[in-house]
Short mmCIF file of C-alpha atoms in Angstrom, two decimals:
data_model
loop_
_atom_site.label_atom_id
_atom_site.label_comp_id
_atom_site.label_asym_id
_atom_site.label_seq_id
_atom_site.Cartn_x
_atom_site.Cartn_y
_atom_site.Cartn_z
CA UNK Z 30 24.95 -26.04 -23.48
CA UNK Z 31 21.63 -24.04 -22.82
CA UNK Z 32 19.91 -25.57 -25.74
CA UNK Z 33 18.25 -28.73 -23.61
CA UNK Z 34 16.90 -26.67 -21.11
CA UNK Z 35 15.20 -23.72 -23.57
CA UNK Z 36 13.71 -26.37 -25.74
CA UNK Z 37 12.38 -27.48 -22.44
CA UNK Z 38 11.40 -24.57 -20.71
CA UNK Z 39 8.96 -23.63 -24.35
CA UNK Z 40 7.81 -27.06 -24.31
CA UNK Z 41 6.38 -26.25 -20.47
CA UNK Z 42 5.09 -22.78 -21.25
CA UNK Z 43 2.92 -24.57 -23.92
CA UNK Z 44 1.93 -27.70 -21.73
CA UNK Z 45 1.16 -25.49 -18.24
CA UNK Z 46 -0.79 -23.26 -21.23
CA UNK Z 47 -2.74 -25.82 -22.67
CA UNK Z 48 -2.20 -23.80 -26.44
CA UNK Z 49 -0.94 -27.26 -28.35
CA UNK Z 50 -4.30 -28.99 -28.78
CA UNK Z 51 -5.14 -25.91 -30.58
CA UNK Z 52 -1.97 -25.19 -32.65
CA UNK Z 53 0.07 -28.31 -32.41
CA UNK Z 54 3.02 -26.31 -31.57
CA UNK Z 55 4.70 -29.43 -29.57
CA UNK Z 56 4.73 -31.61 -32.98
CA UNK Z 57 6.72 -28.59 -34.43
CA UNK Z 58 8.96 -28.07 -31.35
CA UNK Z 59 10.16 -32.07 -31.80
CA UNK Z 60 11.84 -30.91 -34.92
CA UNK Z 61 14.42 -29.05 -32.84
CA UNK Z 62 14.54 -31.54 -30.21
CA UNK Z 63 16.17 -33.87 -32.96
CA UNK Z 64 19.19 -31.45 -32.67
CA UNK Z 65 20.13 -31.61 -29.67
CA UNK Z 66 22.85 -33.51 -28.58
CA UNK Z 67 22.53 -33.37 -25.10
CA UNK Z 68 19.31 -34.90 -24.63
CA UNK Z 69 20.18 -36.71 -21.34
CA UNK Z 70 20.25 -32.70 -19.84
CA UNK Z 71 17.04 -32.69 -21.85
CA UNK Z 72 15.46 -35.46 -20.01
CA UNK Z 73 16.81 -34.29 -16.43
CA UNK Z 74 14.80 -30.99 -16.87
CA UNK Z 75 12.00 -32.47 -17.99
CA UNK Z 76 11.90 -35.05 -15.03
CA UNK Z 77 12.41 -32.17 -12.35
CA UNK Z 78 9.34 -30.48 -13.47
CA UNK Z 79 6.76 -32.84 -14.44
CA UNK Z 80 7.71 -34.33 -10.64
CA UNK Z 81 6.36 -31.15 -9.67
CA UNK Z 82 3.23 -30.76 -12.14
CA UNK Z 83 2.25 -34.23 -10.78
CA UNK Z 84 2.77 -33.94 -7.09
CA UNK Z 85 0.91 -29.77 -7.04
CA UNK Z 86 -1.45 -31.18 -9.28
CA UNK Z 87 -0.51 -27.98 -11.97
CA UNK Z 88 -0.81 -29.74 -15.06
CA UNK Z 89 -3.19 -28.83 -17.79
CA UNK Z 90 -3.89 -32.09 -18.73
CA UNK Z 91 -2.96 -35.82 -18.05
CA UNK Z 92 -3.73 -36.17 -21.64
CA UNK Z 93 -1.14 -33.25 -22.90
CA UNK Z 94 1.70 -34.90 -20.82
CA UNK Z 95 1.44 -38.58 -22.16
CA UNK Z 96 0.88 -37.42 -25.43
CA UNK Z 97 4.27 -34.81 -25.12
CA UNK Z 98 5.87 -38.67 -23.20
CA UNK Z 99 4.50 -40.49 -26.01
CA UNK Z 100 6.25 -38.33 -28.46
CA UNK Z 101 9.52 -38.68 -27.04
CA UNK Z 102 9.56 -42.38 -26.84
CA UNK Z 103 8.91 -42.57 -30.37
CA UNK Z 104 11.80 -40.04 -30.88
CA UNK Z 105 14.45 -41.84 -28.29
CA UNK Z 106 13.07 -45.03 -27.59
CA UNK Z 107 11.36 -47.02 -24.31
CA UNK Z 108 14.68 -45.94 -22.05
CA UNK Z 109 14.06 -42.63 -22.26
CA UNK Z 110 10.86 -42.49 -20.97
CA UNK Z 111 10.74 -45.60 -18.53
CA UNK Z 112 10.96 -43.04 -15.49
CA UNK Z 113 8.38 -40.35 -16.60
CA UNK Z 114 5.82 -42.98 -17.35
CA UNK Z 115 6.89 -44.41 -13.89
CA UNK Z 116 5.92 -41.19 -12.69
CA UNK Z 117 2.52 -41.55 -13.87
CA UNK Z 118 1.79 -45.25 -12.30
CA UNK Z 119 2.82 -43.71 -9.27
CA UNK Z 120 0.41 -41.46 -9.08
CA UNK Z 121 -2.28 -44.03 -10.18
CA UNK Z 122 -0.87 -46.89 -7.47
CA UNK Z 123 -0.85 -43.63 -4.59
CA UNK Z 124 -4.53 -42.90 -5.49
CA UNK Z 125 -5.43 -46.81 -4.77
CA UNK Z 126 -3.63 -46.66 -1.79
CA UNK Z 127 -5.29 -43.59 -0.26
CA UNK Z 128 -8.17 -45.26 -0.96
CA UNK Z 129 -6.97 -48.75 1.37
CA UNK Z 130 -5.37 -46.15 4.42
CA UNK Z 131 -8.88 -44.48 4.63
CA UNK Z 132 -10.78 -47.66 4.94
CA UNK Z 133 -7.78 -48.85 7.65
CA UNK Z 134 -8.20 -45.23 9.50
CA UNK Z 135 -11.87 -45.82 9.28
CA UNK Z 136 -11.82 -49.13 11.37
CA UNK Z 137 -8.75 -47.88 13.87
CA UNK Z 138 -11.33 -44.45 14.30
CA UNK Z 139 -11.28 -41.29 12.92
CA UNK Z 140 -9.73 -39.36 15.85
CA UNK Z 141 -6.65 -41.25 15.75
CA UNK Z 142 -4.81 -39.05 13.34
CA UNK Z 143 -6.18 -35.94 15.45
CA UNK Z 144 -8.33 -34.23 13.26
CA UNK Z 145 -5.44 -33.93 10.50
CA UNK Z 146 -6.11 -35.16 6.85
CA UNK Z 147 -3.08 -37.12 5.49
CA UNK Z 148 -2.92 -37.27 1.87
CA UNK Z 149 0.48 -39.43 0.72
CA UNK Z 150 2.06 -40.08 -2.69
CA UNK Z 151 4.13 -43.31 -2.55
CA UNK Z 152 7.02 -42.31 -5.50
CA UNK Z 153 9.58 -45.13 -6.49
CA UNK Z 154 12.97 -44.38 -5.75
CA UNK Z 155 14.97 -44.00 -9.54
CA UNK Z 156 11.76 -42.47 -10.72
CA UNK Z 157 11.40 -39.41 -9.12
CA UNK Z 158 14.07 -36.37 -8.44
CA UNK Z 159 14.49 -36.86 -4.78
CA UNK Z 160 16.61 -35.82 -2.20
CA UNK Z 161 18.34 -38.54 0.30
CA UNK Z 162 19.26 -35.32 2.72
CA UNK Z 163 15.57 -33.34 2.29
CA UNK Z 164 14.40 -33.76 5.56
CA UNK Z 165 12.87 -31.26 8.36
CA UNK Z 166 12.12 -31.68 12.20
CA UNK Z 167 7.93 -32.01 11.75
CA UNK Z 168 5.53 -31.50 14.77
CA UNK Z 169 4.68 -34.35 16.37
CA UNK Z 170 1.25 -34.87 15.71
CA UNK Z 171 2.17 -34.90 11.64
CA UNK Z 172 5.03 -37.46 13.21
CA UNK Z 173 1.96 -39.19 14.84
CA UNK Z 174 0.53 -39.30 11.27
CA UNK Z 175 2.85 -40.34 9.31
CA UNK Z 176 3.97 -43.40 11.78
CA UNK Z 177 0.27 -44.72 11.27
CA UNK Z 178 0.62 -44.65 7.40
CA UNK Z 179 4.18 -46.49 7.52
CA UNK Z 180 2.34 -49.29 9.74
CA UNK Z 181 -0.25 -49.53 7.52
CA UNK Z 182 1.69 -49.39 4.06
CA UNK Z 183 4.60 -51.96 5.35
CA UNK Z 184 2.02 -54.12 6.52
CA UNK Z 185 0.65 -54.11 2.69
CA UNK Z 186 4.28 -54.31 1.17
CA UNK Z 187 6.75 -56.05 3.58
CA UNK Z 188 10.42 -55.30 2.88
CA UNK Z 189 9.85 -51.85 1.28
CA UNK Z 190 11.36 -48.60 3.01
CA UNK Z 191 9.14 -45.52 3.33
CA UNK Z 192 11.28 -42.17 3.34
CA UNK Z 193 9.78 -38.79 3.28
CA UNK Z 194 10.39 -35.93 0.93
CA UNK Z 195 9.47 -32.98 2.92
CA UNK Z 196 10.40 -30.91 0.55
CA UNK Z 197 8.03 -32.19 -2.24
CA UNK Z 198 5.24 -31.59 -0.14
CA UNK Z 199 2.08 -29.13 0.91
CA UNK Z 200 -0.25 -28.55 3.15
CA UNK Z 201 -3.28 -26.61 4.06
CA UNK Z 202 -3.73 -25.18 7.76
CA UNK Z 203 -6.28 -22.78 9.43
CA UNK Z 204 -4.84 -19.88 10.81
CA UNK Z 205 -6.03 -16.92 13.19
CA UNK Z 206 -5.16 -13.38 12.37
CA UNK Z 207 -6.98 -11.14 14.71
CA UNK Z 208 -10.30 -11.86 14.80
CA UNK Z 209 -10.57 -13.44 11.26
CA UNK Z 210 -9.34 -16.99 9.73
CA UNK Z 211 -8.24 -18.05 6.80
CA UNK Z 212 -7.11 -21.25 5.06
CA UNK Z 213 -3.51 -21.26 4.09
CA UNK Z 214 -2.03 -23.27 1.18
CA UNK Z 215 1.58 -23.71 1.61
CA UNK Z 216 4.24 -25.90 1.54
CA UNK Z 217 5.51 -28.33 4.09
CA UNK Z 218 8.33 -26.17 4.75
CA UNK Z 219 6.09 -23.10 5.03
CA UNK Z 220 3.83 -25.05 7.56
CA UNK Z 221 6.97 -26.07 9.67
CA UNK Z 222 7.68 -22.46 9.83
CA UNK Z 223 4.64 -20.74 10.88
CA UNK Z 224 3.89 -23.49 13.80
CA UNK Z 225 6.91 -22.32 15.74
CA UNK Z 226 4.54 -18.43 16.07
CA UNK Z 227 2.03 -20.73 17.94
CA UNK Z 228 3.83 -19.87 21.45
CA UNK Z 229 5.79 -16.63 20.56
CA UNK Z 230 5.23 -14.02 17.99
CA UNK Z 231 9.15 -12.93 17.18
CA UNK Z 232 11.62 -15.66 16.03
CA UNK Z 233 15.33 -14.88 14.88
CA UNK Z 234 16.33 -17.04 11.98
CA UNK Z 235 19.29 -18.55 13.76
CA UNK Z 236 16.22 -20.03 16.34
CA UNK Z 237 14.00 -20.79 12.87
CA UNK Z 238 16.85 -22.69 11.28
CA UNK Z 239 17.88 -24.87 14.68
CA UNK Z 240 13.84 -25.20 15.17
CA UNK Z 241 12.87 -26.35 11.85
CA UNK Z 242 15.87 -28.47 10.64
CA UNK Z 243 14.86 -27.15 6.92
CA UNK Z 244 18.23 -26.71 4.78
CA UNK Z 245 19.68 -22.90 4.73
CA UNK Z 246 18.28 -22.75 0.68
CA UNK Z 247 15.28 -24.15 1.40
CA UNK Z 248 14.47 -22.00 4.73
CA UNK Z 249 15.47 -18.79 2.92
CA UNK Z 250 13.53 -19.41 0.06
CA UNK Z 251 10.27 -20.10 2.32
CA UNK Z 252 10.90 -17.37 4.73
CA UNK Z 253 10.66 -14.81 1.46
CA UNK Z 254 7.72 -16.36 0.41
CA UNK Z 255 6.11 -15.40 3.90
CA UNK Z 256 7.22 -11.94 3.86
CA UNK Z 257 6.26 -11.30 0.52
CA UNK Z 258 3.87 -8.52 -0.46
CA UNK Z 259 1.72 -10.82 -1.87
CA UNK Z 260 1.24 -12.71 1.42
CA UNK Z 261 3.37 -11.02 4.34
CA UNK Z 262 2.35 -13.16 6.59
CA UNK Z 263 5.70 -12.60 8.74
CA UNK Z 264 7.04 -9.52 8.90
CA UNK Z 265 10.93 -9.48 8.67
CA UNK Z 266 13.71 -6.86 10.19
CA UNK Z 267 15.01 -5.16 8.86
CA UNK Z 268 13.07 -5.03 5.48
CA UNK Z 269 15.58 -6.58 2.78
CA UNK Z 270 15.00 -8.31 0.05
CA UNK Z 271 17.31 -11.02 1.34
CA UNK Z 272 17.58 -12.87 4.51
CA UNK Z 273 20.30 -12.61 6.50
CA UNK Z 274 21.83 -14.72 9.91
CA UNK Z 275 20.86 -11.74 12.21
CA UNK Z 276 16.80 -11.16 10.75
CA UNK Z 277 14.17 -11.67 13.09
CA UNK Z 278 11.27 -12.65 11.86
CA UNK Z 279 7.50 -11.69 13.54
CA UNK Z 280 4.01 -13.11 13.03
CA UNK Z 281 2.01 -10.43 11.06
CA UNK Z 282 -1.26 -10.35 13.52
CA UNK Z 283 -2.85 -7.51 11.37
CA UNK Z 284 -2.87 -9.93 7.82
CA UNK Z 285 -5.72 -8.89 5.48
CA UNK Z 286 -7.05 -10.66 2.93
CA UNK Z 287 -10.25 -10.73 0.71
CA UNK Z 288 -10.10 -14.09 -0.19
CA UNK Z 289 -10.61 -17.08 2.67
CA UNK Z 290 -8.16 -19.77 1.37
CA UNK Z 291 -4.79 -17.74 0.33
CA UNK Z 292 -2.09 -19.49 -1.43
CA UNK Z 293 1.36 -18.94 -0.97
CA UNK Z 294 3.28 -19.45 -3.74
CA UNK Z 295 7.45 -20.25 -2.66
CA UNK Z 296 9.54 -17.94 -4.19
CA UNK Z 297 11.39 -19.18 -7.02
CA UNK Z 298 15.30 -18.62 -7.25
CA UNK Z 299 17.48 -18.52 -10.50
CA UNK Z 300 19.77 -21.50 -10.58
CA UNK Z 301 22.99 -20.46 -9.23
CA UNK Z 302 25.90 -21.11 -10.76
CA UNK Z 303 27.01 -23.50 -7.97
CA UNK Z 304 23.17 -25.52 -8.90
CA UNK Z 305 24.18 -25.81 -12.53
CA UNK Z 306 27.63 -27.13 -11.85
CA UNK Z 307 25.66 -29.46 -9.59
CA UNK Z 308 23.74 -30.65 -12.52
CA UNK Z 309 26.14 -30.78 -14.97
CA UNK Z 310 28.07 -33.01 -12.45
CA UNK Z 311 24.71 -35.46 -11.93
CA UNK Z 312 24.62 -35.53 -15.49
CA UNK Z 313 28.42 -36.69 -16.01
CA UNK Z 314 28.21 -39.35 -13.34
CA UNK Z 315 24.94 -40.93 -15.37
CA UNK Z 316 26.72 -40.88 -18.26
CA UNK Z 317 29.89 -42.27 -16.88
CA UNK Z 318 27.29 -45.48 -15.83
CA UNK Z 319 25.69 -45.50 -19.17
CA UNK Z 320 29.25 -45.57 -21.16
CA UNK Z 321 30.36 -48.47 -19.11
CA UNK Z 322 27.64 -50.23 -19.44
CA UNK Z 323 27.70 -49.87 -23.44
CA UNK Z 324 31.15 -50.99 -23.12
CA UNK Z 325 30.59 -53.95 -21.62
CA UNK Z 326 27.46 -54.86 -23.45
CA UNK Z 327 29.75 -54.59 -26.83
CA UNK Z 328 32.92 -56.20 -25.77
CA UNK Z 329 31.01 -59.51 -24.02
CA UNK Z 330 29.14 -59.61 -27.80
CA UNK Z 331 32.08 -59.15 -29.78
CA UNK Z 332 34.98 -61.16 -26.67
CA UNK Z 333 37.70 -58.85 -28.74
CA UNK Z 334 37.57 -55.55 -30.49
CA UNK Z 335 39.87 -52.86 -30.87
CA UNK Z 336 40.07 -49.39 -29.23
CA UNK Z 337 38.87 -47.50 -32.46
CA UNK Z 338 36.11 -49.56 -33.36
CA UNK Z 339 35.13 -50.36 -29.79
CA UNK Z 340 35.09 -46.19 -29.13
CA UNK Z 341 32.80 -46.13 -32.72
CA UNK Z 342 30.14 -48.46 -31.38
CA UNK Z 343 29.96 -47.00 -28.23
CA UNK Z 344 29.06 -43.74 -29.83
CA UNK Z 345 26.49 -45.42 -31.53
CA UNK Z 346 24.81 -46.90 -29.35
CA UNK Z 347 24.79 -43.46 -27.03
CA UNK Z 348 23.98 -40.90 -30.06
CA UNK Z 349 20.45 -41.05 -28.94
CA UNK Z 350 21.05 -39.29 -25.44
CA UNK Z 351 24.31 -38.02 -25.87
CA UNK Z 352 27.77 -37.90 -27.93
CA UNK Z 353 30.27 -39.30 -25.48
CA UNK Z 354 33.87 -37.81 -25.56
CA UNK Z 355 36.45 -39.79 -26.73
CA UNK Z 356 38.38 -39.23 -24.08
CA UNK Z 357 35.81 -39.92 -21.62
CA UNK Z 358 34.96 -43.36 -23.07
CA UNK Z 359 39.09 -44.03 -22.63
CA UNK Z 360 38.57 -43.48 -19.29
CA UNK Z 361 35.63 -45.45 -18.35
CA UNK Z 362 37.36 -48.20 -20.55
CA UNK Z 363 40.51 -47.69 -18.47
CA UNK Z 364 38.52 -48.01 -15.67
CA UNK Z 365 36.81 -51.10 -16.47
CA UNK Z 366 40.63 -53.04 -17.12
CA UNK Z 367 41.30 -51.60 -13.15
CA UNK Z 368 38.31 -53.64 -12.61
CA UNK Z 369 39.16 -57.13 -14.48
CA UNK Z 370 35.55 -56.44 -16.60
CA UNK Z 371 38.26 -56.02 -19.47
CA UNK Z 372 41.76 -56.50 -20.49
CA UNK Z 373 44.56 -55.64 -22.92
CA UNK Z 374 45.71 -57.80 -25.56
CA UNK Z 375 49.55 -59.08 -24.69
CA UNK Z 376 50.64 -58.37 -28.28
CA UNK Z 377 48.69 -55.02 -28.70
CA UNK Z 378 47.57 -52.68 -26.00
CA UNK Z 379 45.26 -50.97 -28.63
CA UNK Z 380 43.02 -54.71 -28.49
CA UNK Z 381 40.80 -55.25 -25.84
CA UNK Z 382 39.69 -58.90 -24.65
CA UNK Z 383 36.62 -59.61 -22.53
CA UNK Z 384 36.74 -61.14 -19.06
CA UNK Z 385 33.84 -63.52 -18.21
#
């Protein structure tokens, strides 16, 4: 079951590396790829984390990642990498769009966003790994911000809906420690966070999590980040490696730092158990969508075919992405007769017969 997400996880060590235009390692790494069965797990991976690579702008090379894309359409076909390419005209429709919102900020005037630089990628829902429940109570003037965009880009695209991933996002903000600034590079999240220790210095995480609206995993994760060595921006009590409902948290006045702009990197978590189930379970709903639909496809060809040969083809036609279960397909077959898309054959319950 872990074999989708190592051959992944090399694959990005060599593409966040840049070593394959040397050594053509990803042309030898395709070989394996041909043995996995599971490449739909494959493909999930892969989408999480060139979502990311995109939207930090931490990819090597544009040229790298279509060429690793290109690679596995010619290995699975254009289905299998519809949504990554997506990803990419995204990106390229975003930049044209920036470029429309600064000429529509320029003739509204440059104060009205109040100072603040809004950068916005527009991502196509089905595309992109995002969350329907991400969300976070931002300040009002980013709320100010955000409300001109949505005018603007609705009155470009009427009929669309604009939601926004908070937790895909960064930001850079100017910060006073003592008598010396710096430039912080964080993440939305992380920015949330540290404007609540504009009016008060010491904030319990009970207050944080009610202030911020940022989901418990999420909040954690950030709050870490900030107390980090690395960073320590906040200071945390007590001192424990994890956060807990009765930690207080307090701005860290006395930060040093020999460099101006400091990034903050978020502190990356193993997936837990509970997040691989979580997958798995995303995974077996697709697949449940993607059997029924080769079902139907095959029976409204063929009008009658029986349970054997129907389960055959169905294989086939999903060996690409995955080996369906018997089993499984029964189900989703079963399913489909519940729903008059199919039905059984009067004189033998092992023939199924098409429903227009």
């Amino acid at each position: 079951k872990q074999s989708p997400s190592l051959v992944y996880f090399f694959i990005f060590f060599f593409l966040s590396s840049g070593i394959n235009a040397e050594y053509g390692v990803l042309d030898k790494v395709m070989m394996l790829f041909r043995y996995i069965q599971e490449k739909d797990v494959f493909e999930k991976y892969y989408k999480q984390h060139l979502a990311k690579r995109l939207l930090l702008q931490r990819s090597v090379s544009d040229d790298a990642e279509r060429n690793m894309i290109a690679k596995l359409k010619t290995e699975c076909g254009y289905q299998f990498t519809s949504k990554l390419e997506g990803m990419f005209t995204d990106m390229k429709l975003s930049s044209d769009s920036m470029e429309g919102f600064r000429s529509y900020i320029g003739n509204l005037g440059s104060d009205c966003l109040g100072g603040i630089e809004l950068s916005v990628h527009i991502l196509t829902t089905g595309f992109w790994p995002t969350q329907t429940t991400a969300s976070c109570k931002l300040p009002n003037e980013i709320l100010n911000c955000c409300e001109i965009f949505r005018k603007y880009y609705l009155s470009n695209h009427n009929g669309r809906r604009l939601t926004w991933q908070t937790n895909m996002g960064t930001a850079e903000m100017k910060a006073i420690f003592g008598a010396k600034k710096h430039e912080l590079n964080i993440s939305t999240y992380q920015m949330v966070i540290l404007l609540q220790f504009n009016d008060i210095s010491r904030i319990s995480y009970r207050d944080l999590l009610e202030a911020t609206g940022i989901p418990i995993p999420d909040l954690k994760r950030n709050l870490l980040a900030l107390c980090s060595p690395k960073s320590k921006i906040l200071d945390k009590e007590p001192a424990s490696p994890k956060v807990e409902d009765q930690d207080v948290f307090i701005f860290n006045s006395k930060f040093k730092s020999k460099l101006f702009k400091v990034k903050v990197m978020t502190v990356s978590m193993k997936e837990t158990p509970t997040e691989a189930n979580d997958t798995r379970q995303k995974v077996d709903e697709d697949r449940k969508h993607q059997i029924e639909a080769a079902v139907v496809r095959i029976m409204k060809a063929r009008k009658t075919l029986d349970h054997q040969n129907l389960v055959v083809e169905v294989t086939n036609q999903l060996s690409s992405r995955f080996m369906p279960h018997p089993m499984v397909v029964k189900k989703r077959i079963e399913s489909l007769i519940e729903r008059e898309y199919l039905e059984r054959s009067k004189t033998d319950r092992k023939v199924y017969h098409y429903l227009a």
